[in-house]
PDB file of C-alpha atoms in Angstrom:
ATOM      1  CA  GLN A   1       0.847-124.448 137.455  1.00 73.00           C
ATOM      2  CA  VAL A   2       2.708-126.732 135.054  1.00 77.00           C
ATOM      3  CA  GLN A   3       3.568-130.261 136.122  1.00 85.00           C
ATOM      4  CA  PRO A   4       5.988-132.217 133.967  1.00 93.00           C
ATOM      5  CA  VAL A   5       5.475-135.958 134.440  1.00 94.00           C
ATOM      6  CA  GLU A   6       8.223-138.391 133.489  1.00 95.00           C
ATOM      7  CA  SER A   7       7.847-142.054 132.610  1.00 95.00           C
ATOM      8  CA  GLY A   8       9.914-144.855 131.115  1.00 96.00           C
ATOM      9  CA  GLY A   9      12.631-145.447 133.656  1.00 95.00           C
ATOM     10  CA  GLY A  10      13.616-148.859 134.922  1.00 97.00           C
ATOM     11  CA  LEU A  11      16.283-151.524 135.155  1.00 98.00           C
ATOM     12  CA  VAL A  12      18.230-152.452 132.015  1.00 98.00           C
ATOM     13  CA  GLN A  13      21.357-154.455 131.279  1.00 98.00           C
ATOM     14  CA  PRO A  14      24.504-152.778 129.956  1.00 98.00           C
ATOM     15  CA  GLY A  15      24.177-152.246 126.226  1.00 98.00           C
ATOM     16  CA  GLY A  16      20.413-152.057 126.433  1.00 98.00           C
ATOM     17  CA  SER A  17      17.990-149.268 125.609  1.00 98.00           C
ATOM     18  CA  LEU A  18      15.305-147.235 127.332  1.00 98.00           C
ATOM     19  CA  LYS A  19      13.067-144.399 126.203  1.00 98.00           C
ATOM     20  CA  LEU A  20      12.020-141.717 128.650  1.00 98.00           C
ATOM     21  CA  SER A  21       8.995-139.496 128.136  1.00 98.00           C
ATOM     22  CA  CYS A  22       7.967-136.271 129.820  1.00 97.00           C
ATOM     23  CA  ALA A  23       4.596-134.644 129.284  1.00 95.00           C
ATOM     24  CA  ALA A  24       4.010-131.110 130.508  1.00 92.00           C
ATOM     25  CA  SER A  25       0.394-130.370 131.271  1.00 85.00           C
ATOM     26  CA  GLY A  26      -1.343-127.341 132.623  1.00 82.00           C
ATOM     27  CA  ARG A  27      -2.305-123.855 131.608  1.00 79.00           C
ATOM     28  CA  MET A  28       0.796-122.509 129.916  1.00 80.00           C
ATOM     29  CA  SER A  29       2.284-121.112 126.761  1.00 84.00           C
ATOM     30  CA  SER A  30       4.224-123.527 124.570  1.00 88.00           C
ATOM     31  CA  PRO A  31       7.573-124.498 126.114  1.00 92.00           C
ATOM     32  CA  ASP A  32      10.691-122.882 124.702  1.00 94.00           C
ATOM     33  CA  VAL A  33      13.358-125.318 125.919  1.00 96.00           C
ATOM     34  CA  MET A  34      12.730-128.861 127.115  1.00 97.00           C
ATOM     35  CA  GLY A  35      15.542-130.890 128.590  1.00 98.00           C
ATOM     36  CA  TRP A  36      16.725-133.839 130.596  1.00 98.00           C
ATOM     37  CA  TYR A  37      19.062-133.747 133.574  1.00 98.00           C
ATOM     38  CA  ARG A  38      20.332-136.568 135.747  1.00 98.00           C
ATOM     39  CA  GLN A  39      21.676-136.956 139.244  1.00 98.00           C
ATOM     40  CA  ALA A  40      23.535-139.944 140.629  1.00 96.00           C
ATOM     41  CA  PRO A  41      23.949-140.429 144.397  1.00 92.00           C
ATOM     42  CA  GLY A  42      26.661-138.133 145.722  1.00 94.00           C
ATOM     43  CA  ASN A  43      26.853-136.176 142.483  1.00 95.00           C
ATOM     44  CA  GLN A  44      25.482-132.850 141.342  1.00 97.00           C
ATOM     45  CA  ARG A  45      22.617-132.701 138.902  1.00 97.00           C
ATOM     46  CA  GLU A  46      23.982-132.488 135.367  1.00 98.00           C
ATOM     47  CA  LEU A  47      22.525-131.612 131.993  1.00 98.00           C
ATOM     48  CA  VAL A  48      22.053-134.595 129.693  1.00 98.00           C
ATOM     49  CA  ALA A  49      20.406-132.969 126.677  1.00 98.00           C
ATOM     50  CA  TYR A  50      18.029-130.204 125.671  1.00 98.00           C
ATOM     51  CA  ILE A  51      15.958-129.277 122.653  1.00 98.00           C
ATOM     52  CA  THR A  52      14.566-125.892 121.681  1.00 97.00           C
ATOM     53  CA  SER A  53      11.186-125.096 120.195  1.00 94.00           C
ATOM     54  CA  GLY A  54      12.923-124.798 116.834  1.00 93.00           C
ATOM     55  CA  GLY A  55      14.429-128.260 117.097  1.00 95.00           C
ATOM     56  CA  SER A  56      18.030-127.368 117.945  1.00 97.00           C
ATOM     57  CA  THR A  57      19.635-129.894 120.253  1.00 98.00           C
ATOM     58  CA  SER A  58      22.613-130.112 122.589  1.00 98.00           C
ATOM     59  CA  TYR A  59      24.084-133.106 124.404  1.00 98.00           C
ATOM     60  CA  ALA A  60      26.537-133.784 127.182  1.00 98.00           C
ATOM     61  CA  ASP A  61      29.757-135.242 125.802  1.00 98.00           C
ATOM     62  CA  SER A  62      29.208-138.421 127.808  1.00 97.00           C
ATOM     63  CA  VAL A  63      25.996-139.279 125.928  1.00 98.00           C
ATOM     64  CA  LYS A  64      26.731-138.028 122.410  1.00 98.00           C
ATOM     65  CA  GLY A  65      26.091-140.707 119.828  1.00 98.00           C
ATOM     66  CA  ARG A  66      24.114-142.837 122.285  1.00 98.00           C
ATOM     67  CA  PHE A  67      21.187-140.663 123.389  1.00 98.00           C
ATOM     68  CA  THR A  68      18.678-138.809 121.203  1.00 98.00           C
ATOM     69  CA  ILE A  69      16.325-136.100 122.416  1.00 98.00           C
ATOM     70  CA  SER A  70      13.133-135.233 120.555  1.00 98.00           C
ATOM     71  CA  ARG A  71       9.857-133.447 121.215  1.00 97.00           C
ATOM     72  CA  ASP A  72       6.251-133.357 120.124  1.00 95.00           C
ATOM     73  CA  ASN A  73       5.188-129.738 120.298  1.00 92.00           C
ATOM     74  CA  ALA A  74       1.505-130.570 119.848  1.00 92.00           C
ATOM     75  CA  LYS A  75       1.641-132.691 123.001  1.00 93.00           C
ATOM     76  CA  ASN A  76       4.172-130.599 124.963  1.00 93.00           C
ATOM     77  CA  THR A  77       6.129-133.812 125.365  1.00 96.00           C
ATOM     78  CA  VAL A  78       9.860-134.449 125.265  1.00 97.00           C
ATOM     79  CA  TYR A  79      11.533-137.815 124.794  1.00 98.00           C
ATOM     80  CA  LEU A  80      14.967-139.225 125.495  1.00 98.00           C
ATOM     81  CA  GLN A  81      15.962-142.347 123.576  1.00 98.00           C
ATOM     82  CA  MET A  82      18.881-143.955 125.376  1.00 98.00           C
ATOM     83  CA  ASN A  83      20.891-146.631 123.578  1.00 98.00           C
ATOM     84  CA  SER A  84      24.081-148.511 124.452  1.00 98.00           C
ATOM     85  CA  LEU A  85      23.473-147.818 128.113  1.00 98.00           C
ATOM     86  CA  LYS A  86      26.385-148.060 130.531  1.00 98.00           C
ATOM     87  CA  PRO A  87      26.448-148.583 134.316  1.00 97.00           C
ATOM     88  CA  GLU A  88      27.633-144.983 134.663  1.00 97.00           C
ATOM     89  CA  ASP A  89      24.324-143.822 133.157  1.00 98.00           C
ATOM     90  CA  THR A  90      22.611-144.998 136.343  1.00 98.00           C
ATOM     91  CA  ALA A  91      20.878-141.997 137.906  1.00 98.00           C
ATOM     92  CA  ALA A  92      17.583-140.303 138.584  1.00 98.00           C
ATOM     93  CA  TYR A  93      16.553-138.518 135.379  1.00 98.00           C
ATOM     94  CA  TYR A  94      14.655-135.247 135.628  1.00 98.00           C
ATOM     95  CA  CYS A  95      12.670-133.407 132.990  1.00 97.00           C
ATOM     96  CA  ASN A  96      12.934-129.623 132.831  1.00 97.00           C
ATOM     97  CA  VAL A  97      10.550-127.350 130.952  1.00 96.00           C
ATOM     98  CA  LYS A  98      11.273-123.663 130.371  1.00 94.00           C
ATOM     99  CA  GLY A  99       8.797-121.145 129.060  1.00 91.00           C
ATOM    100  CA  PRO A 100       9.575-118.350 126.609  1.00 91.00           C
ATOM    101  CA  PHE A 101      11.216-115.118 127.647  1.00 90.00           C
ATOM    102  CA  PHE A 102       9.035-112.173 128.566  1.00 92.00           C
ATOM    103  CA  PHE A 103      10.833-108.914 129.289  1.00 93.00           C
ATOM    104  CA  GLY A 104      14.069-110.820 129.877  1.00 93.00           C
ATOM    105  CA  ARG A 105      12.755-113.484 132.234  1.00 93.00           C
ATOM    106  CA  ARG A 106      11.462-116.981 131.656  1.00 92.00           C
ATOM    107  CA  THR A 107       7.703-117.160 132.075  1.00 90.00           C
ATOM    108  CA  TYR A 108       8.153-120.494 133.841  1.00 91.00           C
ATOM    109  CA  ASP A 109      10.814-123.092 134.721  1.00 93.00           C
ATOM    110  CA  TYR A 110       9.457-126.385 136.020  1.00 94.00           C
ATOM    111  CA  TRP A 111      10.939-129.734 137.040  1.00 96.00           C
ATOM    112  CA  GLY A 112       9.486-133.201 136.988  1.00 95.00           C
ATOM    113  CA  GLN A 113       9.638-135.524 139.976  1.00 95.00           C
ATOM    114  CA  GLY A 114      12.309-137.748 138.409  1.00 96.00           C
ATOM    115  CA  THR A 115      12.447-141.290 137.113  1.00 97.00           C
ATOM    116  CA  GLN A 116      15.104-143.811 138.074  1.00 98.00           C
ATOM    117  CA  VAL A 117      17.298-145.449 135.441  1.00 98.00           C
ATOM    118  CA  THR A 118      19.476-148.325 136.624  1.00 98.00           C
ATOM    119  CA  VAL A 119      21.962-150.014 134.300  1.00 98.00           C
ATOM    120  CA  SER A 120      23.209-153.257 135.780  1.00 97.00           C
ATOM    121  CA  SER A 121      23.733-156.891 134.918  1.00 96.00           C
TER     122      SER A 121
END
């Protein structure tokens, strides 16, 4: 069983910065895709950013130029540096870790428990 554990959330003023971390531990093969999603009250969970094992990245349009995703493959850890935060970034942020494909199916697909980010003055 793989358990991604997030950290780094909190309360920040508009224009401020936060860095989220997510470490995936357990008996597993190296993650293929690691990503961050967020969910605000009353909204559906949405993709914020993801990064592949090769380092390719993708971002939601709403965070491009402000957020940066990175990973440390040796530690099975993914990071999300969030700059120029806005009140609309307020949400619970969830880490997602996907294993490699094996005969057309992901070997695993795990979620963290979430960490709250609140942007408010």
